[in-house]
Amino acid sequence: MTTIRAGIDVGGTFTDFVLAMPDDNRVLHHKEPSTPDDPTVAVAQGLAAIAAQAGISPAEYGAITHGTTIGLNTIIQRRGARLALVVTEGYRDILEIGRSRLPSSFDLHAAKEEPLVPRELVVELPARLHPDGTPARTPADEELARAAAEIDADAVAVVVLHAHTNPRFEAEIARRLAKLLPGTEVAASATVWPEVREYERTLVACLNAYIQPLMKAYFERLEERLAALGITAPVTIAGSNGGALSLRAAVDRPIETVLSGPASGVTAATKLAAEAGIERLVTFDMGGTSSDIAVALAGTPEIATRTNIGGLPLVLPVVAVNAIGAGGGSVVRVDEHGVLKVGPESAGAVPGPVAYGRGGTRPAITDCYLRTGLLSPGAFLGGRMTLDAEAANRALAEVGDRIGLDSVHAAAAALRVATAGMAVELQKILVQRGFDPAEFTLVPFGGAGPTHAAALAEEVGISEIVVPPAAATFCALGAAAADLRRDFARSLRRPLDEDGLARLREIVGDLREQARTWLAEQGVATGEPRFDVSADLSYLGQAFELRVPLGELTVAAVAEALHAEHERLYGFRDLQAPIRLGTARLTVVGPVAALPYRTVSGGGSEPAASGTRPVFLGGEWAEARIFQRAELRAGDRFAGPAVVEQEDTTVVVPAGWAVTVDEFGNLRVRR
């Protein structure tokens, strides 16, 4: 029997579930109202409900992967542990000083984020390493005892200068300190992430310690809930890098899970692309508040080695998800200068767009969809919620009066404004990476992604869109399909010569052994592991490095890899400049599961429309045919203007575009 796999994505409003049952070619979807006070309640209820829907016992689950934003929300809302920081003497203000940058250089009122650790909880210790990793000062027992006496906290991060060159030295200090602080979590920074740049490494260690007690308690409650259901299947946690790690590993390094929700959606899209033979894709996740994109090439999402969380820099490898604009709840307004604006303020779920009938008075993008006929008042959420078209019309008419437009033209103008903003950001992101948008396929998901996808594609010159079957539970699908994956790194900071290359080979060998050990510790059966080697490289004199994939480890091959990547990004290669080796990186992937997609039976003709309705596209009204997604079969074809309705979203197909349904139920929309 093939393993029955469940994927879970915990959101603020709903907790989404996907159940993949390969033996009888079924993929089930379920949405359970979230329980913010204790998210494990919704997780347990949803797992029981989808098991009942499938006609199985929860004990029959073979594997569960859980994505969560609990750690992310803890950081953003600043409700983590009371945290202390132990640092090398003279570095007490490392979090206060940071990189001496304001969030905005031209905002006179800009303020830096408050440090995670108040200055009174930062303790100095006479512990120091030389830059080459040899000890300069080892603290005596009485010095450690004095430091421990100053600490009154739930968790402690230990950061020794240059610890990335000798992680064992720092780890031993953390071990000795933990013996003096029973019941307190104590973590060494280089154990969490052994990279150069003290401020960023300090911040990663602090963030990990800050969320660790809360995440540990959450995972313990989760295990109790699953045990009460009779579930004995191994549980993995979705990671920010698009993979998954064991629950035990997530307890030790919860910081690796903070962006797991968005990353899981990208994972699903890249596996979908591999099935569909798509080499280059852009994911487009449009929810209620914002729209996010990510880029993937040859089945691999782009990974960023630095990002920003709650105003704080994070240097862990994460799927590069970029916010590009408005969401379905973004408010439409006219500013004091008479300019039509969309967002950034969102109507949220309550009161929500005017059409929700929950007291909202300002129109949102969803109201614009409704006024232009892209949404049906009676088909929203599969008919479980009726939208108030007249209320949306009145609200948009008020906006239109201020700029001399009627309600429908005001709605269309707002959609164009939103699309233009997204297009500018999307083009910027792709062009900065040396890519032409026309070479990419757009994969939309989220509640509003398929509705807005064609407008965005037309604006940037993309000619193919692939809409997956279950857009609103796509992140849960990605969790169910996630392979085990972890990134390992170690900084070396050497010239690229034969000696430097020998050290690079030595470090890569060590990282490979660490990766094999990590895989064995996860307790999950995998296929043959894959090891991807890369390095952060730069020309001498540059302040930051480029992450460059490596094949053959020779001086000439490594140099050529940097030259080629630098030329792709910046248009030139500097053949005279010496090259610096920054950080060696290795990613291990343990394949666990193929994408749990059901296949659909064959059709092969133009399907019957369930009706028609007028839609306002391209500045004019047109009669669009309405199709029901559940009734479409593989091989079905039809041309726009058309609207495809399904329970969790609506797909808009303008004139000039045509749809083909593939064997997995994806809508291949082309022009």
XYZ file of C-alpha atoms in Angstrom:
671
model
C 0.000 0.000 0.000
C 1.300 3.460 -0.918
C 1.637 5.977 1.905
C -1.397 8.162 2.604
C 0.013 11.677 3.008
C -1.560 14.728 4.632
C -0.459 18.325 4.146
C -1.501 21.095 6.545
C -1.207 24.871 6.222
C -2.265 26.922 9.253
C -3.544 30.367 8.293
C -5.093 33.202 10.239
C -8.657 32.541 9.063
C -8.633 28.942 7.847
C -6.436 25.895 8.330
C -6.127 24.041 5.023
C -5.738 20.299 4.527
C -4.832 18.097 1.574
C -5.033 14.308 1.733
C -3.264 12.342 -0.997
C -4.376 8.732 -1.468
C -2.259 7.389 -4.346
C -3.742 3.868 -4.327
C -7.154 5.007 -5.541
C -5.990 8.219 -7.254
C -7.746 10.570 -4.853
C -6.672 13.980 -3.588
C -9.067 15.472 -1.048
C -9.213 19.066 0.174
C -10.667 20.505 3.367
C -10.797 23.898 5.086
C -11.252 24.131 8.852
C -11.807 27.447 10.692
C -8.565 28.287 12.490
C -8.416 28.396 16.287
C -5.892 31.175 17.043
C -5.854 30.565 20.798
C -4.610 27.022 20.166
C -3.992 26.172 16.487
C -3.614 22.471 17.315
C -7.383 22.291 17.922
C -8.129 23.127 14.276
C -5.330 20.812 13.125
C -6.803 17.866 15.028
C -10.370 18.651 13.951
C -9.340 18.986 10.323
C -7.328 15.766 10.274
C -10.304 13.916 11.744
C -12.726 15.552 9.294
C -10.721 14.858 6.135
C -10.098 11.270 7.272
C -13.863 10.818 7.644
C -14.341 12.385 4.208
C -11.901 9.823 2.794
C -13.500 6.929 4.657
C -10.362 6.046 6.604
C -9.278 6.080 10.237
C -6.757 8.761 11.331
C -4.528 5.847 12.356
C -4.109 5.049 8.642
C -2.168 8.239 7.929
C 1.291 7.337 6.667
C 2.922 10.776 6.779
C 1.940 14.294 7.827
C 3.664 17.556 6.888
C 2.640 20.673 8.764
C 3.244 24.249 7.591
C 2.769 27.081 10.042
C 3.297 30.829 10.426
C 3.274 30.719 14.242
C 6.975 31.570 14.465
C 6.615 34.383 11.932
C 3.650 35.885 13.764
C 5.523 35.628 17.072
C 8.363 37.712 15.633
C 6.117 40.280 13.953
C 3.908 40.691 17.023
C 6.912 40.647 19.402
C 5.391 38.128 21.805
C 8.270 35.663 22.076
C 10.339 34.534 25.045
C 12.077 36.795 27.522
C 15.505 36.563 25.939
C 19.042 37.165 27.197
C 22.144 37.514 25.042
C 25.694 36.587 26.071
C 28.362 38.279 23.924
C 32.100 38.819 23.738
C 33.328 41.663 25.946
C 32.984 44.980 24.142
C 30.077 43.866 21.941
C 27.161 44.581 24.252
C 25.581 47.000 21.777
C 25.778 44.764 18.705
C 21.980 44.613 18.321
C 21.585 48.344 18.995
C 24.184 49.347 16.402
C 23.358 46.704 13.800
C 24.409 47.976 10.380
C 23.719 51.619 11.338
C 20.971 51.825 8.755
C 17.486 53.301 8.970
C 14.547 51.558 7.275
C 14.230 54.521 4.884
C 17.101 56.899 4.143
C 14.789 59.754 3.136
C 12.168 59.475 5.896
C 12.980 61.973 8.639
C 10.668 60.111 11.014
C 12.003 56.620 10.276
C 12.835 54.586 13.355
C 14.757 51.347 13.722
C 13.056 48.276 15.105
C 13.528 47.819 18.825
C 16.167 45.135 19.538
C 14.821 41.720 20.477
C 16.976 41.799 23.610
C 16.825 44.831 25.946
C 20.278 46.180 26.770
C 19.910 45.228 30.433
C 19.610 41.562 29.363
C 22.820 41.606 27.297
C 25.697 40.118 29.303
C 29.362 40.469 28.364
C 31.730 37.522 28.775
C 35.552 37.373 28.398
C 35.366 34.835 25.568
C 36.975 35.481 22.210
C 38.425 33.769 19.151
C 41.026 35.030 16.723
C 39.805 35.374 13.099
C 41.446 32.024 12.258
C 39.461 30.240 15.011
C 42.201 29.846 17.605
C 41.083 30.803 21.143
C 42.131 34.268 22.309
C 40.335 34.138 25.665
C 38.488 31.239 27.319
C 36.211 32.182 30.236
C 36.970 30.692 33.642
C 34.291 28.926 35.667
C 33.856 31.873 38.029
C 33.420 34.251 35.084
C 30.690 32.037 33.659
C 29.058 31.853 37.080
C 29.003 35.666 37.339
C 27.427 35.882 33.872
C 24.799 33.279 34.758
C 23.922 35.194 37.926
C 23.024 38.232 35.795
C 20.608 36.283 33.584
C 16.881 36.236 34.275
C 15.331 34.935 31.065
C 13.449 32.062 29.431
C 16.074 31.578 26.705
C 19.689 32.579 26.108
C 21.676 33.088 22.903
C 25.476 32.848 23.106
C 27.518 34.750 20.506
C 31.324 34.726 20.498
C 33.257 36.860 18.026
C 34.470 34.805 15.007
C 32.615 31.698 16.263
C 31.855 30.658 12.680
C 35.529 29.658 12.378
C 35.387 27.406 15.463
C 31.787 26.506 16.372
C 32.908 23.968 19.006
C 34.456 26.704 21.156
C 31.188 28.625 21.364
C 29.108 25.450 21.772
C 31.218 24.414 24.781
C 30.587 27.784 26.441
C 26.847 27.364 25.805
C 26.981 23.861 27.323
C 28.756 25.106 30.443
C 26.310 27.987 30.780
C 23.302 25.670 30.392
C 24.498 23.630 33.393
C 24.348 26.831 35.458
C 20.861 27.710 34.163
C 18.712 24.563 34.517
C 15.393 24.774 32.697
C 16.572 27.580 30.413
C 17.110 27.056 26.678
C 20.714 28.030 25.799
C 21.810 28.109 22.145
C 25.140 28.870 20.454
C 24.955 31.123 17.393
C 27.291 29.124 15.141
C 25.312 25.966 15.900
C 22.233 27.699 14.513
C 24.057 29.236 11.536
C 27.889 29.262 11.123
C 28.354 32.234 8.807
C 30.540 35.311 8.850
C 29.092 38.752 9.770
C 28.574 38.971 13.504
C 25.432 41.119 13.568
C 23.469 38.877 11.224
C 24.630 35.696 12.988
C 23.724 37.227 16.342
C 20.283 38.110 15.046
C 19.630 34.598 13.694
C 20.603 33.107 17.049
C 18.384 35.589 18.902
C 15.406 35.002 16.614
C 15.756 31.243 17.017
C 15.924 31.499 20.812
C 13.122 34.090 20.867
C 10.551 31.760 19.294
C 11.905 28.426 20.549
C 9.989 28.087 23.864
C 6.654 28.942 22.241
C 7.275 26.681 19.231
C 8.456 23.820 21.445
C 5.266 24.051 23.510
C 3.197 24.149 20.316
C 4.851 21.062 18.864
C 4.390 19.187 22.150
C 0.650 19.997 22.114
C 0.515 18.902 18.480
C 2.015 15.519 19.340
C -0.532 15.099 22.132
C -3.451 15.928 19.803
C -2.230 13.499 17.147
C -1.694 10.744 19.694
C -5.254 11.256 20.956
C -6.474 10.604 17.391
C -4.427 7.406 17.214
C -2.009 8.899 14.676
C 1.446 7.334 14.772
C 2.670 8.560 11.372
C 5.933 10.526 11.268
C 5.328 14.278 11.373
C 7.521 16.675 9.434
C 7.390 20.461 9.486
C 7.482 22.520 6.303
C 10.598 24.672 6.061
C 11.239 28.155 4.717
C 13.533 26.658 2.054
C 10.673 24.778 0.366
C 11.463 21.427 1.949
C 10.615 19.792 5.255
C 12.391 18.737 8.440
C 11.494 16.403 11.270
C 9.489 17.681 14.199
C 12.515 17.140 16.466
C 14.723 19.229 14.167
C 12.078 21.961 14.066
C 12.088 22.116 17.877
C 15.859 22.740 17.811
C 15.778 25.222 14.916
C 12.288 26.729 14.663
C 13.730 29.726 12.807
C 13.982 27.451 9.748
C 10.153 27.203 9.606
C 9.060 30.852 9.857
C 8.287 31.329 6.136
C 6.999 27.807 5.518
C 3.517 28.860 4.348
C 4.528 30.907 1.277
C 7.393 28.504 0.563
C 5.037 25.506 0.435
C 2.966 27.136 -2.289
C 6.100 27.617 -4.370
C 7.065 23.982 -3.741
C 3.718 22.824 -5.122
C 4.094 25.068 -8.160
C 7.597 23.839 -8.988
C 6.546 20.198 -8.744
C 3.514 20.972 -10.883
C 5.834 22.583 -13.428
C 8.040 19.499 -13.496
C 4.997 17.305 -14.221
C 3.823 19.703 -16.923
C 7.241 20.122 -18.552
C 7.570 23.820 -17.691
C 11.167 25.048 -17.422
C 10.628 28.627 -16.214
C 7.786 29.792 -14.040
C 6.639 32.674 -11.889
C 4.283 31.838 -9.036
C 1.572 34.409 -8.296
C -0.056 34.104 -4.881
C -2.806 36.704 -4.511
C -4.669 36.595 -1.235
C -6.731 39.097 0.682
C -4.001 41.513 1.740
C -1.196 41.298 -0.809
C 0.246 39.517 -3.822
C 3.506 37.559 -3.759
C 5.636 36.112 -6.524
C 8.545 33.690 -6.680
C 10.747 32.529 -9.552
C 11.676 28.916 -10.318
C 13.987 27.512 -12.986
C 14.156 23.863 -14.064
C 12.008 22.725 -11.159
C 14.032 24.590 -8.516
C 12.753 27.727 -6.766
C 15.086 30.668 -6.413
C 16.626 30.707 -2.941
C 17.582 33.928 -1.164
C 20.283 33.844 1.513
C 19.023 37.032 3.129
C 15.531 38.384 3.646
C 13.617 40.575 6.096
C 11.215 39.520 8.852
C 9.396 42.051 10.987
C 11.910 44.734 10.007
C 14.885 42.528 10.941
C 17.377 40.972 8.489
C 17.488 37.172 8.321
C 20.422 35.424 6.632
C 19.040 31.885 6.443
C 18.334 30.384 2.993
C 14.635 30.818 2.176
C 12.504 30.578 -0.943
C 12.709 34.055 -2.472
C 9.099 35.235 -2.153
C 8.564 38.892 -3.064
C 5.530 41.052 -2.270
C 4.468 42.891 -5.434
C 1.148 44.591 -4.712
C -2.503 44.504 -3.844
C -4.750 41.680 -2.681
C -8.459 41.053 -2.999
C -9.169 43.105 0.117
C -7.002 46.105 -0.821
C -9.002 49.313 -0.450
C -9.787 51.490 -3.490
C -9.689 55.224 -2.743
C -9.064 58.687 -4.170
C -6.360 60.673 -2.383
C -6.314 64.384 -1.555
C -4.841 65.156 -4.985
C -7.642 63.389 -6.843
C -5.500 60.370 -7.751
C -7.030 56.884 -7.749
C -5.088 54.603 -5.383
C -5.295 50.913 -4.487
C -3.981 49.771 -1.089
C -1.804 49.280 0.826
C -4.590 49.312 3.423
C -6.736 46.177 3.380
C -10.368 45.722 4.364
C -9.421 42.370 5.889
C -11.931 39.608 6.517
C -13.991 41.819 8.850
C -15.521 44.082 7.745
C -14.032 43.046 4.418
C -15.036 44.369 0.999
C -18.365 46.207 0.824
C -19.962 43.254 -0.985
C -19.418 41.016 2.049
C -22.214 42.860 3.856
C -20.290 42.969 7.128
C -20.299 46.718 7.592
C -17.543 47.681 5.168
C -18.040 51.059 3.482
C -14.901 51.402 1.361
C -14.705 49.380 -1.854
C -11.934 46.850 -2.373
C -10.531 44.914 -5.337
C -13.115 42.170 -4.750
C -15.885 44.758 -5.216
C -14.259 45.729 -8.518
C -14.269 42.105 -9.666
C -17.954 41.921 -8.822
C -18.909 45.189 -10.544
C -17.106 44.215 -13.762
C -18.793 40.801 -13.861
C -15.668 38.780 -13.144
C -17.303 37.371 -10.008
C -20.848 36.059 -9.680
C -22.747 37.214 -6.556
C -24.177 33.736 -6.038
C -21.116 31.595 -6.839
C -18.656 33.012 -4.308
C -17.107 30.279 -2.111
C -19.123 27.684 -3.967
C -22.373 29.481 -3.202
C -21.865 29.440 0.576
C -21.629 33.242 0.625
C -23.736 35.667 -1.423
C -22.112 38.944 -2.412
C -24.058 42.226 -2.344
C -23.581 43.565 -5.875
C -25.716 46.648 -5.309
C -23.721 47.720 -2.256
C -20.477 47.320 -4.213
C -21.950 49.368 -7.058
C -22.915 52.233 -4.713
C -19.500 52.311 -3.048
C -17.679 52.356 -6.386
C -20.022 55.053 -7.690
C -18.935 57.280 -4.804
C -15.295 56.731 -5.739
C -16.081 57.345 -9.411
C -17.866 60.623 -8.671
C -14.588 62.056 -7.374
C -12.736 61.335 -10.629
C -15.546 61.742 -13.173
C -16.255 58.051 -13.837
C -19.285 55.835 -13.387
C -19.038 52.810 -11.103
C -18.014 50.255 -13.723
C -15.305 52.458 -15.233
C -14.064 53.309 -11.735
C -13.851 49.580 -10.967
C -11.995 48.880 -14.209
C -9.617 51.776 -13.546
C -8.857 50.465 -10.056
C -8.076 47.024 -11.481
C -5.721 48.623 -14.022
C -3.975 50.570 -11.249
C -3.524 47.389 -9.207
C -2.280 45.472 -12.250
C 0.164 48.207 -13.239
C 1.681 48.245 -9.764
C 2.101 44.464 -9.784
C 3.554 44.514 -13.293
C 6.199 47.107 -12.443
C 7.378 45.089 -9.453
C 7.295 41.772 -11.335
C 9.286 43.171 -14.257
C 11.777 44.752 -11.880
C 12.338 41.464 -10.050
C 12.812 39.474 -13.263
C 14.907 42.052 -15.110
C 17.215 42.512 -12.109
C 17.939 38.791 -12.393
C 18.579 39.053 -16.119
C 15.306 37.403 -17.225
C 12.716 38.260 -19.874
C 9.138 37.879 -18.528
C 7.990 36.575 -21.919
C 10.033 33.405 -21.337
C 8.065 32.471 -18.209
C 4.820 30.674 -17.394
C 2.594 32.186 -14.698
C 1.206 29.833 -12.012
C -1.477 31.644 -9.977
C -2.982 30.470 -6.704
C -4.619 31.935 -3.633
C -8.226 33.077 -3.668
C -7.707 35.961 -6.129
C -4.660 34.792 -8.113
C -6.525 33.011 -10.942
C -8.958 35.938 -11.247
C -6.202 38.495 -11.795
C -3.619 36.325 -13.570
C -4.550 37.072 -17.190
C -4.528 40.844 -16.621
C -1.052 40.635 -15.083
C 0.214 38.309 -17.818
C -0.997 40.676 -20.543
C 0.676 43.626 -18.840
C 4.127 41.990 -18.634
C 4.052 39.955 -21.861
C 3.602 36.443 -20.457
C 1.741 34.187 -22.888
C 0.981 31.071 -20.795
C -0.836 30.608 -17.484
C -1.256 27.297 -15.658
C -4.047 27.293 -13.063
C -3.881 24.338 -10.628
C -7.103 22.571 -9.584
C -7.277 23.697 -5.935
C -5.857 27.191 -5.701
C -6.970 28.006 -2.163
C -5.367 24.919 -0.579
C -2.255 25.010 -2.741
C 0.146 25.631 0.158
C -1.204 22.554 1.957
C -0.647 20.606 -1.263
C 2.947 21.834 -1.319
C 3.414 20.664 2.259
C 2.122 17.196 1.348
C 4.608 17.079 -1.534
C 7.641 18.469 0.333
C 10.891 16.511 0.309
C 13.274 16.548 3.245
C 15.641 19.442 2.653
C 18.257 21.313 4.634
C 20.913 23.883 3.878
C 24.381 23.700 5.412
C 27.011 26.429 5.275
C 30.417 27.417 6.595
C 32.335 30.602 5.906
C 35.998 30.379 4.868
C 36.943 33.888 3.593
C 39.955 32.984 1.473
C 41.415 33.874 -1.925
C 40.497 31.571 -4.794
C 43.822 29.797 -5.264
C 44.978 26.215 -4.814
C 45.184 26.550 -1.021
C 41.770 28.186 -0.839
C 40.306 25.537 -3.110
C 41.742 22.745 -0.961
C 40.016 24.284 2.048
C 36.778 24.594 0.039
C 36.917 20.880 -0.882
C 37.565 19.981 2.761
C 34.586 22.024 3.964
C 32.283 20.611 1.272
C 33.270 17.109 2.379
C 32.483 17.976 6.001
C 29.136 19.499 5.026
C 28.272 16.387 3.017
C 28.854 14.210 6.084
C 26.761 16.568 8.218
C 23.987 16.318 5.638
C 24.032 12.509 5.612
C 23.883 12.459 9.413
C 20.995 14.935 9.411
C 19.012 12.849 6.916
C 19.490 9.723 9.011
C 18.247 11.555 12.112
C 14.964 12.660 10.521
C 13.293 9.263 10.887
C 11.663 9.470 7.453
C 12.348 7.089 4.568
C 13.641 8.886 1.480
C 14.934 8.082 -1.951
C 18.542 8.586 -3.038
C 19.632 11.978 -1.645
C 20.794 14.807 -3.875
C 23.598 17.160 -2.867
C 23.805 20.623 -4.440
C 27.015 22.582 -3.860
C 27.333 26.345 -4.180
C 29.522 29.115 -2.808
C 29.301 32.819 -2.097
C 31.942 34.426 -4.313
C 33.042 37.988 -5.016
C 35.676 40.008 -6.781
C 38.241 41.446 -4.369
C 36.960 44.758 -3.000
C 33.254 43.987 -3.284
C 31.335 44.222 0.000
C 28.953 41.331 -0.644
C 29.036 38.067 -2.547
C 26.999 36.301 -5.203
C 25.710 32.813 -4.524
C 27.002 30.687 -7.406
C 26.167 26.994 -8.091
C 29.309 24.889 -8.442
C 30.054 21.750 -10.404
C 33.704 20.829 -10.826
C 35.805 22.125 -7.910
C 38.834 23.504 -9.745
C 40.168 27.060 -9.678
C 39.271 27.593 -13.339
C 35.757 26.130 -13.010
C 34.914 28.115 -9.872
C 36.238 31.327 -11.419
C 34.211 30.774 -14.585
C 31.077 30.148 -12.508
C 31.457 33.573 -10.862
C 32.282 35.322 -14.141
C 29.204 33.852 -15.854
C 26.819 34.736 -13.007
C 28.249 38.245 -12.628
C 27.893 38.843 -16.360
C 24.305 37.552 -16.349
C 23.325 39.892 -13.528
C 25.457 42.962 -14.213
C 26.483 42.687 -17.854
C 30.235 42.278 -17.447
C 32.959 40.026 -16.042
C 36.152 41.306 -14.390
C 38.847 38.921 -15.573
C 41.652 40.846 -13.855
C 40.258 41.061 -10.314
C 41.260 38.426 -7.749
C 38.339 36.297 -6.528
C 37.386 35.751 -2.891
C 35.771 32.609 -1.487
C 33.138 33.686 1.049
C 30.874 30.891 2.273
C 30.665 27.264 1.146
C 27.105 25.946 0.928
C 25.574 22.506 0.493
C 21.901 21.646 0.169
C 20.709 18.089 0.706
C 17.368 16.909 -0.682
C 15.888 13.592 0.406
C 13.044 12.779 -2.039
C 9.918 11.705 -0.170
C 6.879 11.972 -2.414
C 5.763 12.744 -5.923
C 3.275 15.583 -6.253
C -0.066 14.224 -5.024
C -2.153 15.175 -8.032
C -5.168 13.279 -9.191
C -5.620 12.699 -12.894
C -8.896 13.549 -14.579
C -10.810 11.510 -17.107
C -10.651 12.428 -20.765
C -12.942 14.823 -22.586
C -11.394 16.122 -25.760
C -14.104 18.443 -27.003
C -15.509 21.866 -26.264
C -17.457 21.497 -23.003
C -20.949 22.814 -22.498
C -21.170 26.170 -20.758
C -23.403 26.438 -17.704
C -24.522 29.905 -18.788
C -23.295 33.323 -19.851
C -22.933 36.745 -18.263
C -21.597 40.144 -19.313
C -18.043 40.955 -18.231
C -16.215 44.260 -18.594
C -12.769 43.537 -20.027
C -10.511 45.689 -22.176
C -12.734 48.739 -21.765
C -15.927 47.172 -23.095
C -18.690 44.750 -22.185
C -18.625 41.268 -23.701
C -20.758 38.176 -23.191
C -18.620 35.543 -21.462
C -19.433 31.847 -21.250
C -19.445 30.345 -17.756
C -17.848 26.938 -17.116
C -17.840 24.878 -13.927
C -14.355 23.602 -13.045
C -15.710 20.368 -11.553
C -17.280 19.421 -14.893
C -14.165 19.919 -17.041
C -12.262 16.886 -18.327
C -8.765 16.319 -19.699
C -8.534 17.504 -23.291
C -11.451 19.952 -23.049
C -10.827 23.179 -24.965
C -12.565 26.528 -25.143
C -11.722 30.135 -25.943
C -12.315 33.402 -24.111
C -14.029 35.514 -23.131
C -14.933 32.970 -20.477
C -15.123 32.548 -16.728
C -14.380 29.278 -14.929
C -16.036 29.006 -11.527
C -14.870 26.685 -8.774
C -15.439 26.487 -5.051
C -12.322 28.347 -3.960
C -11.635 30.805 -6.794
C -12.710 32.129 -10.204
C -10.563 31.933 -13.340
C -10.931 34.777 -15.849
C -10.120 34.068 -19.520
C -10.155 37.257 -21.668
C -10.746 37.327 -25.416
C -7.650 36.206 -27.286
C -6.835 33.506 -24.739
C -7.731 29.810 -25.024
C -7.949 27.069 -22.386
C -6.915 23.415 -22.563
C -7.413 21.047 -19.620
C -4.418 18.753 -19.086
C -4.381 15.245 -17.588
C -3.893 16.580 -14.047
C -6.828 18.948 -14.263
C -4.665 22.062 -14.699
C -6.056 24.791 -16.921
C -3.409 25.636 -19.545
C -4.394 29.154 -20.600
C -2.516 30.452 -23.659
C -2.624 33.272 -26.173
